[in-house]
PDB file of C-alpha atoms in Angstrom:
ATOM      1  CA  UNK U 230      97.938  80.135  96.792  1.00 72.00           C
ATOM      2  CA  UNK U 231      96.827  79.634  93.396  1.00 81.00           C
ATOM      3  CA  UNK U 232      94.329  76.964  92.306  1.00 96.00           C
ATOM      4  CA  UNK U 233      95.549  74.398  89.842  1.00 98.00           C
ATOM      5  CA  UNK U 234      92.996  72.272  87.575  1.00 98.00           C
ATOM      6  CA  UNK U 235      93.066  69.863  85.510  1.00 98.00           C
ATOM      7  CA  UNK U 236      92.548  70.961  81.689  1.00 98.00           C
ATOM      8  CA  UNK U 237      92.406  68.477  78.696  1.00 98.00           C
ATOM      9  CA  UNK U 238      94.043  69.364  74.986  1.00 98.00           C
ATOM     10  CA  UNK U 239      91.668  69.429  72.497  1.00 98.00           C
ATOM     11  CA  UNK U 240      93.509  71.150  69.436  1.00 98.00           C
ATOM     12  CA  UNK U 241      97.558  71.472  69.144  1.00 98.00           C
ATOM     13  CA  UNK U 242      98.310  73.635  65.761  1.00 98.00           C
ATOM     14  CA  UNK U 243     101.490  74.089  64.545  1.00 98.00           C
ATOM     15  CA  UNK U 244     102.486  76.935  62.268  1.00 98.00           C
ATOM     16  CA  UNK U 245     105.969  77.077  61.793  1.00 98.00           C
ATOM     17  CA  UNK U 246     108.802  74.803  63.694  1.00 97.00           C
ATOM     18  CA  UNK U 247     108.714  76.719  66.437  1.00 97.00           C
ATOM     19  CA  UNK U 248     105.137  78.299  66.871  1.00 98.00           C
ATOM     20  CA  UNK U 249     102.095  76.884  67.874  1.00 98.00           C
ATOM     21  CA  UNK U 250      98.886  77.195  69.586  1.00 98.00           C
ATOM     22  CA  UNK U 251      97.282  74.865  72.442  1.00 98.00           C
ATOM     23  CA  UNK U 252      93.520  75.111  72.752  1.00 98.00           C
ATOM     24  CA  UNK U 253      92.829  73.424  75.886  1.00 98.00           C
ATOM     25  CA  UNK U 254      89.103  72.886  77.575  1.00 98.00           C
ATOM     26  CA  UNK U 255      89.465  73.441  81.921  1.00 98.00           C
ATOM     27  CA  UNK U 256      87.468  74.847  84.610  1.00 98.00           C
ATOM     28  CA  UNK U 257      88.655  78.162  84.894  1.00 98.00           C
ATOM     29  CA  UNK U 258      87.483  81.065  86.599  1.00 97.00           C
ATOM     30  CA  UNK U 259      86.209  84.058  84.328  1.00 97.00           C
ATOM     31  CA  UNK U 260      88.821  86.431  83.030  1.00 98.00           C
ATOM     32  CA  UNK U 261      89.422  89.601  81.599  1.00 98.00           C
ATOM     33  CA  UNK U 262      90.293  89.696  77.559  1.00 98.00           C
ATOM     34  CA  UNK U 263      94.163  90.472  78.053  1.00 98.00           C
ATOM     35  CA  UNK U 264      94.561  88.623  81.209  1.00 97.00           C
ATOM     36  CA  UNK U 265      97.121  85.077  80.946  1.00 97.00           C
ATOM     37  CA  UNK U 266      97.048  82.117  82.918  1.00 97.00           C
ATOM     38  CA  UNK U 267      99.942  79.509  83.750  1.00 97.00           C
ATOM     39  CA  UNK U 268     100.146  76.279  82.292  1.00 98.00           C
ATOM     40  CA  UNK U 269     102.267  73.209  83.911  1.00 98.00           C
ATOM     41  CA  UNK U 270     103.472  69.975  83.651  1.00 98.00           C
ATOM     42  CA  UNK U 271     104.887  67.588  86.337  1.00 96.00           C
ATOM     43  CA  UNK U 272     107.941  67.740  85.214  1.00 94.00           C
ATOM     44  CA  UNK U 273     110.889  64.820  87.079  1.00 92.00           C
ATOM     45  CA  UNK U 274     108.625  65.268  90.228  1.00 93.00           C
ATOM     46  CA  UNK U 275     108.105  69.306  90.199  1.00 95.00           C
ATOM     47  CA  UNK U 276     105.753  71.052  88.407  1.00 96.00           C
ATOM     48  CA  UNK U 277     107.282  73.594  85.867  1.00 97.00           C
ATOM     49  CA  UNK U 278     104.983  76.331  84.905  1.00 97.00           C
ATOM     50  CA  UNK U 279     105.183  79.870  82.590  1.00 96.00           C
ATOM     51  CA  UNK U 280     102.581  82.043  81.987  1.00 96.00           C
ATOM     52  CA  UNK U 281     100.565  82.409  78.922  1.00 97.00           C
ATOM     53  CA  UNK U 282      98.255  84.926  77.836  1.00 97.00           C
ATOM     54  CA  UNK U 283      94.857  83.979  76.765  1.00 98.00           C
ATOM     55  CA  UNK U 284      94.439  84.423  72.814  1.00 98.00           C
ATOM     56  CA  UNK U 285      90.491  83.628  72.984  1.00 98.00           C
ATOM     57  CA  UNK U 286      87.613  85.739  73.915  1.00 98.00           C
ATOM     58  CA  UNK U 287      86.139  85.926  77.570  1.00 98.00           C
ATOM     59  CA  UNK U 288      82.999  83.267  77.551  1.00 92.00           C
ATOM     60  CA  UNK U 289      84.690  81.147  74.607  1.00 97.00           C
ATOM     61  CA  UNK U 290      85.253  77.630  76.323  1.00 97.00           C
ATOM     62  CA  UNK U 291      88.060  77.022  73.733  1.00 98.00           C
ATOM     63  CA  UNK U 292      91.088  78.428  75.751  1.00 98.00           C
ATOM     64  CA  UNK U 293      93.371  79.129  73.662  1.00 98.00           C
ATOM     65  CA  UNK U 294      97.219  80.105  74.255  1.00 98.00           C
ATOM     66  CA  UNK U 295      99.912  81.177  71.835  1.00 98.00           C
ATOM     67  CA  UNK U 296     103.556  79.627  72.512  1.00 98.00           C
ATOM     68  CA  UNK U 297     106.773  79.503  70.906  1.00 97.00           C
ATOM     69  CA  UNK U 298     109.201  76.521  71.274  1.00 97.00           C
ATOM     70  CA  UNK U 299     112.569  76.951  73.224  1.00 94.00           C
ATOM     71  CA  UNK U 300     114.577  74.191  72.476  1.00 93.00           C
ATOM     72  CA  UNK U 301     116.209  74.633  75.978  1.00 94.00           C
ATOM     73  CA  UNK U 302     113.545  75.527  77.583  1.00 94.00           C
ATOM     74  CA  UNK U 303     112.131  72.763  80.479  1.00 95.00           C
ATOM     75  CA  UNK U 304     108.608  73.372  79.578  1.00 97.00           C
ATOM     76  CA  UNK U 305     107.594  74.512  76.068  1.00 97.00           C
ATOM     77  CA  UNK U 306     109.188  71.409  74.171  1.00 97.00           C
ATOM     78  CA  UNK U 307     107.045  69.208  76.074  1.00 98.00           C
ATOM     79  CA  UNK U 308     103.796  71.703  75.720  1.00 98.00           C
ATOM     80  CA  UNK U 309     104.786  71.382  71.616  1.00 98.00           C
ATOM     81  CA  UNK U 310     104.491  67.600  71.948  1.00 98.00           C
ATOM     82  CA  UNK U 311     101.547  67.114  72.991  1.00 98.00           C
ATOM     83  CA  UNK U 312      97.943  66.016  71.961  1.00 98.00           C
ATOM     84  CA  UNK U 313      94.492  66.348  71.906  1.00 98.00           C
ATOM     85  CA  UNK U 314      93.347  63.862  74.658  1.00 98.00           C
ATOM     86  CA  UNK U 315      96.262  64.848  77.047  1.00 98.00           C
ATOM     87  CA  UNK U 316      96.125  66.853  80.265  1.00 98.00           C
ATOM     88  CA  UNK U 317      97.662  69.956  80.964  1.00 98.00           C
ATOM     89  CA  UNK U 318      97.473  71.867  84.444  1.00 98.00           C
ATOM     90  CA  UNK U 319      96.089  75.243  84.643  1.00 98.00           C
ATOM     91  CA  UNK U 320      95.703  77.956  87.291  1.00 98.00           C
ATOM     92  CA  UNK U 321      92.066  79.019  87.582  1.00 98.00           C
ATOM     93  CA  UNK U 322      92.487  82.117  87.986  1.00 97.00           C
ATOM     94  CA  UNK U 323      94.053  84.300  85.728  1.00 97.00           C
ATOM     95  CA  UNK U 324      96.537  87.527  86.555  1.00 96.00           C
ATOM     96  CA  UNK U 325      97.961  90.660  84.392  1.00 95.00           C
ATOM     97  CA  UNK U 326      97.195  94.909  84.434  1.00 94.00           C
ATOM     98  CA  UNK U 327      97.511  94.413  80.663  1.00 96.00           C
ATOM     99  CA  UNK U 328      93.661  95.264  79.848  1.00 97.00           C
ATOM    100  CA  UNK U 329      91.148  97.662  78.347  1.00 97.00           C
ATOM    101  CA  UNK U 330      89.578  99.046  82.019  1.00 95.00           C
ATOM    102  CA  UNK U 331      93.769 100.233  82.428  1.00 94.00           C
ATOM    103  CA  UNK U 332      93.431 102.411  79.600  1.00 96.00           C
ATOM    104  CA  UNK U 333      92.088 105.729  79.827  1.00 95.00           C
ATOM    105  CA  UNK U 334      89.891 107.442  76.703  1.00 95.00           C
ATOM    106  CA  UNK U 335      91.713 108.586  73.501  1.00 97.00           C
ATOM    107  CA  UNK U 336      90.916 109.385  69.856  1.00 98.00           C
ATOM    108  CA  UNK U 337      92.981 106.192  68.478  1.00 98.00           C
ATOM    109  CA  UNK U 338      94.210 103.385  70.737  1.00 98.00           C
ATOM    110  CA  UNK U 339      97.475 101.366  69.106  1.00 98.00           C
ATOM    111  CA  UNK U 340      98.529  98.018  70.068  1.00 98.00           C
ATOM    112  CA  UNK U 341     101.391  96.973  69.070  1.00 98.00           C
ATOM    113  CA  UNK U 342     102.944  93.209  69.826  1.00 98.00           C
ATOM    114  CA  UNK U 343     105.735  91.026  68.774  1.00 97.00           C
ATOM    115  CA  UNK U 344     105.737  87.274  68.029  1.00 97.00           C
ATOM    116  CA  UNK U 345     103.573  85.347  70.454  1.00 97.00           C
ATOM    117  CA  UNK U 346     102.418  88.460  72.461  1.00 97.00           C
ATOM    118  CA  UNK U 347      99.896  89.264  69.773  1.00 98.00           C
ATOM    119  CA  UNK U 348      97.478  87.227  72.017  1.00 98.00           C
ATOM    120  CA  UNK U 349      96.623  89.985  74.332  1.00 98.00           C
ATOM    121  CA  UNK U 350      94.927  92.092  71.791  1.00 98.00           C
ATOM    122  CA  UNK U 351      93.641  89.019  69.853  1.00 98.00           C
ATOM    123  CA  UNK U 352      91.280  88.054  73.088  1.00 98.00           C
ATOM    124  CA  UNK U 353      90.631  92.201  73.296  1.00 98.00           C
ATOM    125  CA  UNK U 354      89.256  92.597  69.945  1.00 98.00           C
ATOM    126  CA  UNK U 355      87.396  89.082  69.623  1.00 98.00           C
ATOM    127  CA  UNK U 356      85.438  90.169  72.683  1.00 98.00           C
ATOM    128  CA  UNK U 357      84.717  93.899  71.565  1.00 97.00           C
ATOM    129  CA  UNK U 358      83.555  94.766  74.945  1.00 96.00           C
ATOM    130  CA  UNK U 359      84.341  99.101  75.755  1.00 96.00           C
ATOM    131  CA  UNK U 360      85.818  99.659  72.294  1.00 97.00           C
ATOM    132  CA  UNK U 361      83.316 102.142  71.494  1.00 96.00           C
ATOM    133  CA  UNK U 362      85.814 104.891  73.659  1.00 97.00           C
ATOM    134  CA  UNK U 363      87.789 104.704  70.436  1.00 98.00           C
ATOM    135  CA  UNK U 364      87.604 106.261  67.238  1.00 98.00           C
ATOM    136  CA  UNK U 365      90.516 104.325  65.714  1.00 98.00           C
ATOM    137  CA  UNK U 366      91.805 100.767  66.184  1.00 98.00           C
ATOM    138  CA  UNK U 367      95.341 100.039  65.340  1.00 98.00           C
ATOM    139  CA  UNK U 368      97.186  96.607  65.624  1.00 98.00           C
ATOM    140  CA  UNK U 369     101.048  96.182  64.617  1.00 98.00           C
ATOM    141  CA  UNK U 370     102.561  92.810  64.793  1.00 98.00           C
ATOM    142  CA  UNK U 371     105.645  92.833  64.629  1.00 98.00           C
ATOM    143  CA  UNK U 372     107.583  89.534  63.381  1.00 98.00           C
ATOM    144  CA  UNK U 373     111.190  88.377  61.827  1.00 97.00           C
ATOM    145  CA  UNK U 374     109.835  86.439  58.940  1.00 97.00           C
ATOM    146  CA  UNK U 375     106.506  86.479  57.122  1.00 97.00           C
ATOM    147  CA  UNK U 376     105.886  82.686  58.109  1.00 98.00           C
ATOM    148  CA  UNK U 377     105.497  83.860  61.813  1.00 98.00           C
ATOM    149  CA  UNK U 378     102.262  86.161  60.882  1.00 98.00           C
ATOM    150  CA  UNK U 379     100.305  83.181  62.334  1.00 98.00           C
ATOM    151  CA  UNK U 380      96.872  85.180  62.997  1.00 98.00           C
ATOM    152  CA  UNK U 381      97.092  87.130  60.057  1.00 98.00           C
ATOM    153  CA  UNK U 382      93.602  85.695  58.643  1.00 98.00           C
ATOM    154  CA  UNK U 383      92.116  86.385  62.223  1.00 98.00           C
ATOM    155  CA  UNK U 384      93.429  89.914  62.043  1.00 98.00           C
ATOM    156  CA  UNK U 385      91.989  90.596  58.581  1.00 97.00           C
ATOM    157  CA  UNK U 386      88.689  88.702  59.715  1.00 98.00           C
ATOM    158  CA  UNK U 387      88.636  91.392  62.589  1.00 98.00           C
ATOM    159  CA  UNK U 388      89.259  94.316  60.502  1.00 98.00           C
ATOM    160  CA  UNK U 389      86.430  93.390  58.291  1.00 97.00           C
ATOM    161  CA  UNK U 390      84.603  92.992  61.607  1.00 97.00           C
ATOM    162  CA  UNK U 391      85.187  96.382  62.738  1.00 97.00           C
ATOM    163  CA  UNK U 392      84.067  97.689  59.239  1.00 95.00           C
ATOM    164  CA  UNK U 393      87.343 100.593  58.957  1.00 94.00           C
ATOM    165  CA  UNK U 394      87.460 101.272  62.639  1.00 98.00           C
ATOM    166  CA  UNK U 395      90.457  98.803  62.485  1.00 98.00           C
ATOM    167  CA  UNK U 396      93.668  99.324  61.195  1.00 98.00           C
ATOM    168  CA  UNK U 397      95.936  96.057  60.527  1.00 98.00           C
ATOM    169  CA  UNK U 398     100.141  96.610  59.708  1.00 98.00           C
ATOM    170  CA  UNK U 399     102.659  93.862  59.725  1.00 98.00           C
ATOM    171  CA  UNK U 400     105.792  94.147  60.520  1.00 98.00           C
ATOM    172  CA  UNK U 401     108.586  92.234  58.832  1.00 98.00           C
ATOM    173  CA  UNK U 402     112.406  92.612  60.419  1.00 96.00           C
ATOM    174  CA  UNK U 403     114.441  90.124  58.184  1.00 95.00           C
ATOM    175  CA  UNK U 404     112.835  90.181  54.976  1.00 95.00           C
ATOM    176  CA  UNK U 405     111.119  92.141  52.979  1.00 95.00           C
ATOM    177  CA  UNK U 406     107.140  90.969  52.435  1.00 94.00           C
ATOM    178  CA  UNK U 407     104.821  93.406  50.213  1.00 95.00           C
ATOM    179  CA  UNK U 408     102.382  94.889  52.410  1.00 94.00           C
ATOM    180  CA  UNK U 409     104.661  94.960  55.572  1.00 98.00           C
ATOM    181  CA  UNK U 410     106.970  97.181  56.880  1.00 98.00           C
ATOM    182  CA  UNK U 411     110.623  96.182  56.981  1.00 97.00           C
ATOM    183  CA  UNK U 412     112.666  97.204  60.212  1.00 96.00           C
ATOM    184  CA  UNK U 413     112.201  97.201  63.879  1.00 96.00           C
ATOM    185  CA  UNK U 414     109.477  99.020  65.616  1.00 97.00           C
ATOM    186  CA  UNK U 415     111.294 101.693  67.371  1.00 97.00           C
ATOM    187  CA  UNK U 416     112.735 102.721  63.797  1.00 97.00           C
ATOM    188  CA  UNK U 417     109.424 102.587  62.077  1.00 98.00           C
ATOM    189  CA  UNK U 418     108.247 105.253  64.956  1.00 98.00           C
ATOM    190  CA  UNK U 419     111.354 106.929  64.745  1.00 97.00           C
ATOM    191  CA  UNK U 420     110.882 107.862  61.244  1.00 97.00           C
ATOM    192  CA  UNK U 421     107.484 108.225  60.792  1.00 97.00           C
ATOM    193  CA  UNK U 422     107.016 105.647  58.720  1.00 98.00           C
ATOM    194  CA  UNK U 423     105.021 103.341  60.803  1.00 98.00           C
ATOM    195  CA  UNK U 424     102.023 106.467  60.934  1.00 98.00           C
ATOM    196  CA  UNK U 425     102.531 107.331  57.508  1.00 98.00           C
ATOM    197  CA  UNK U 426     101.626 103.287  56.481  1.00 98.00           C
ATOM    198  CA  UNK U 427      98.884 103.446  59.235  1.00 98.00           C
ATOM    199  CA  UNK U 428      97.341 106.593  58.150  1.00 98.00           C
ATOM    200  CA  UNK U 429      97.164 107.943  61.561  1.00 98.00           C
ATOM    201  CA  UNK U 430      99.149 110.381  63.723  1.00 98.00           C
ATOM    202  CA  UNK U 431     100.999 108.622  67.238  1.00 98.00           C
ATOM    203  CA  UNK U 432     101.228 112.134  69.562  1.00 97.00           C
ATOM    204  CA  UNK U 433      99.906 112.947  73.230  1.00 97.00           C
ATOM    205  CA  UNK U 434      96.167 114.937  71.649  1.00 97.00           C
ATOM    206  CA  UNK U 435      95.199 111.475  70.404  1.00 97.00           C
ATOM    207  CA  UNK U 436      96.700 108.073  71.182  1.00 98.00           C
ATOM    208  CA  UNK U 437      97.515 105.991  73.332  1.00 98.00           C
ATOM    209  CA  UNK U 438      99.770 103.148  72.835  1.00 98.00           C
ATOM    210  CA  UNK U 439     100.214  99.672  74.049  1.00 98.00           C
ATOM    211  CA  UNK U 440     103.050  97.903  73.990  1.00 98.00           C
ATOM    212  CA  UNK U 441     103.553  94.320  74.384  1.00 97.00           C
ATOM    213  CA  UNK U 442     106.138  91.718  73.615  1.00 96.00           C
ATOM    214  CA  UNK U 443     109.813  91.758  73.653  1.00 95.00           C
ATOM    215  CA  UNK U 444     111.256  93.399  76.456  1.00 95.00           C
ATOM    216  CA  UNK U 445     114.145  94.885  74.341  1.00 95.00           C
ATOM    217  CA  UNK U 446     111.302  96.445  72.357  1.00 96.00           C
ATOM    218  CA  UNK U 447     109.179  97.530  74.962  1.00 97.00           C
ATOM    219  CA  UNK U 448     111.948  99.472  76.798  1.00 97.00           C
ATOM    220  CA  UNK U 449     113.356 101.001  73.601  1.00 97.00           C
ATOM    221  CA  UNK U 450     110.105 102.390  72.329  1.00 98.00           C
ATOM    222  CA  UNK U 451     108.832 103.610  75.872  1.00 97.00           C
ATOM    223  CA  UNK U 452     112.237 105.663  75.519  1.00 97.00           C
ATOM    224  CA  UNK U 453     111.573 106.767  72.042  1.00 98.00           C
ATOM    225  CA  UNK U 454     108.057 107.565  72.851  1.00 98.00           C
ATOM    226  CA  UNK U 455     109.269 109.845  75.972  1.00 97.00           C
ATOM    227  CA  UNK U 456     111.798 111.566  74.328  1.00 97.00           C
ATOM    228  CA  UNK U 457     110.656 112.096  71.006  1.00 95.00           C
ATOM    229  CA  UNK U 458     106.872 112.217  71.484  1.00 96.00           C
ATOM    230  CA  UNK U 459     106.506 113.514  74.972  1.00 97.00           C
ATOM    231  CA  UNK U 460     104.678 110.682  76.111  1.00 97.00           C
ATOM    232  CA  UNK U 461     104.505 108.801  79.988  1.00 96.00           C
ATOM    233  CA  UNK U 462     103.756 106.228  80.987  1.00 95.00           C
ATOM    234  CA  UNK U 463     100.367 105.667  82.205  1.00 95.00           C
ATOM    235  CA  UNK U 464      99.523 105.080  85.814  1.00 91.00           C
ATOM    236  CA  UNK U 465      96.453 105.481  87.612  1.00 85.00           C
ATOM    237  CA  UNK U 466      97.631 107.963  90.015  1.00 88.00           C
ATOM    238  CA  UNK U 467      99.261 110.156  87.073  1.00 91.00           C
ATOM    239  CA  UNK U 468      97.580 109.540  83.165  1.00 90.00           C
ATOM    240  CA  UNK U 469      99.775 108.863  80.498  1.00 96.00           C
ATOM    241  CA  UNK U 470      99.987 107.527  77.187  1.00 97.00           C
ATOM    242  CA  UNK U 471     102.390 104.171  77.109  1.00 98.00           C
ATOM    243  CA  UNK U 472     100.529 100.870  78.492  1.00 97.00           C
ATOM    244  CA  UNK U 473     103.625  98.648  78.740  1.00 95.00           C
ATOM    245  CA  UNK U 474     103.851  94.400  79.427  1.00 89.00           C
ATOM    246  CA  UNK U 475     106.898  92.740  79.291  1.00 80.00           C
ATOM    247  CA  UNK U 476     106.451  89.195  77.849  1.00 73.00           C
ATOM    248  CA  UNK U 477     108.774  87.329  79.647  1.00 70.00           C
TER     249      UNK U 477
END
């Protein structure tokens, strides 16, 4: 059975009308950057809960989780209204495949997210821990509109961090934003135009690519990457190249 605690809000940021982030301070077990938790409420007597990847750094205290607002949704509305000072519940101990120690040695490692599943490779790259078994970064976010680049600031402060090793492209899908690419993922790969902006070849002798967000997306590029690139997916009984998380 999992172990709920208590956690109390200490920062609610909005960034558009639908995102925002929750940092929330709990006694939680140590996790692994990658790893989510699930939040709750006691919701009419039951507590409703969804799971949330962690957006800060292993050993930060400031949990921090990334969340978008469905307005029908039984949970998230009430996660948007709240503030610092209010409780939250929180399982201890967090869950999820979806890091580094899954991923076997390449030349140039790609992560590549939409919306709120940026958060994965956020708490990777703040932490820096077993980089060094890559010669190239690369992080795609993937978005609709411009507004919804919410980390973009962090992501430049990281590339500066990682002084070249890291590679930072936006992705834009319903308008068109200088310095992003327009279109969906799987067409950006497709065409070649998502390596050509990067700089960087996406084959089986180098990379390795994870994918997470969207499930639509996830699916369609695994299929692209199989059928075009050659590429598996990875498992630990037979290597591949395509590290996959649905993210809901």
């Amino acid at each position: 059975m999992a172990e709920w605690v208590t956690g109390k809000i200490t920062k609610v940021q909005f960034w558009t009308d639908a995102l925002f982030s929750l940092t929330v301070h709990a006694p939680v077990h140590p996790f692994t950057a990658g790893q989510f938790a699930k939040l709750g409420l006691e919701i009419d007597g039951e507590r409703v809960q969804r799971a949330y990847s962690y957006v800060n750094a292993p050993g930060n205290p400031d949990l921090e989780f990334y969340l978008v607002t469905v307005p029908e949704g039984k949970l998230s509305p009430r996660l948007a209204a709240l503030q610092p000072g209010d409780e939250v519940q929180i399982v201890s101990e967090a869950a999820g495949f979806f890091v580094l120690e899954e991923v076997p040695d390449c030349e140039t490692l790609w992560m590549l997210a939409t919306g709120t599943a940026i958060g994965p490779y956020l708490s990777i790259l703040q932490e820096g821990k077993d980089l060094q078994r890559f010669k190239n970064l690369v992080l795609v976010h993937a978005v609709r509109y411009a507004a919804d680049l919410s980390y973009l600031p962090l992501m430049l402060e990281l590339q500066q961090r990682y002084e070249g090793k890291l590679r930072i492209q936006t992705v834009v899908s319903r308008e068109t934003i200088s310095g992003s690419l327009t279109g969906r993922v799987p067409a950006l790969i497709e065409s070649g135009a998502l390596e050509e902006a990067v700089g960087l070849p996406m084959n089986t002798e180098t990379s390795h690519v994870m994918l997470c967000g969207n499930p639509q997306m996830v699916r369609d590029t695994t299929q692209l990457l199989k059928d075009s690139r050659q590429m598996a997916k990875h498992l630990r009984r037979r290597p591949g190249h395509i590290t996959a998380e649905h993210y809901w």
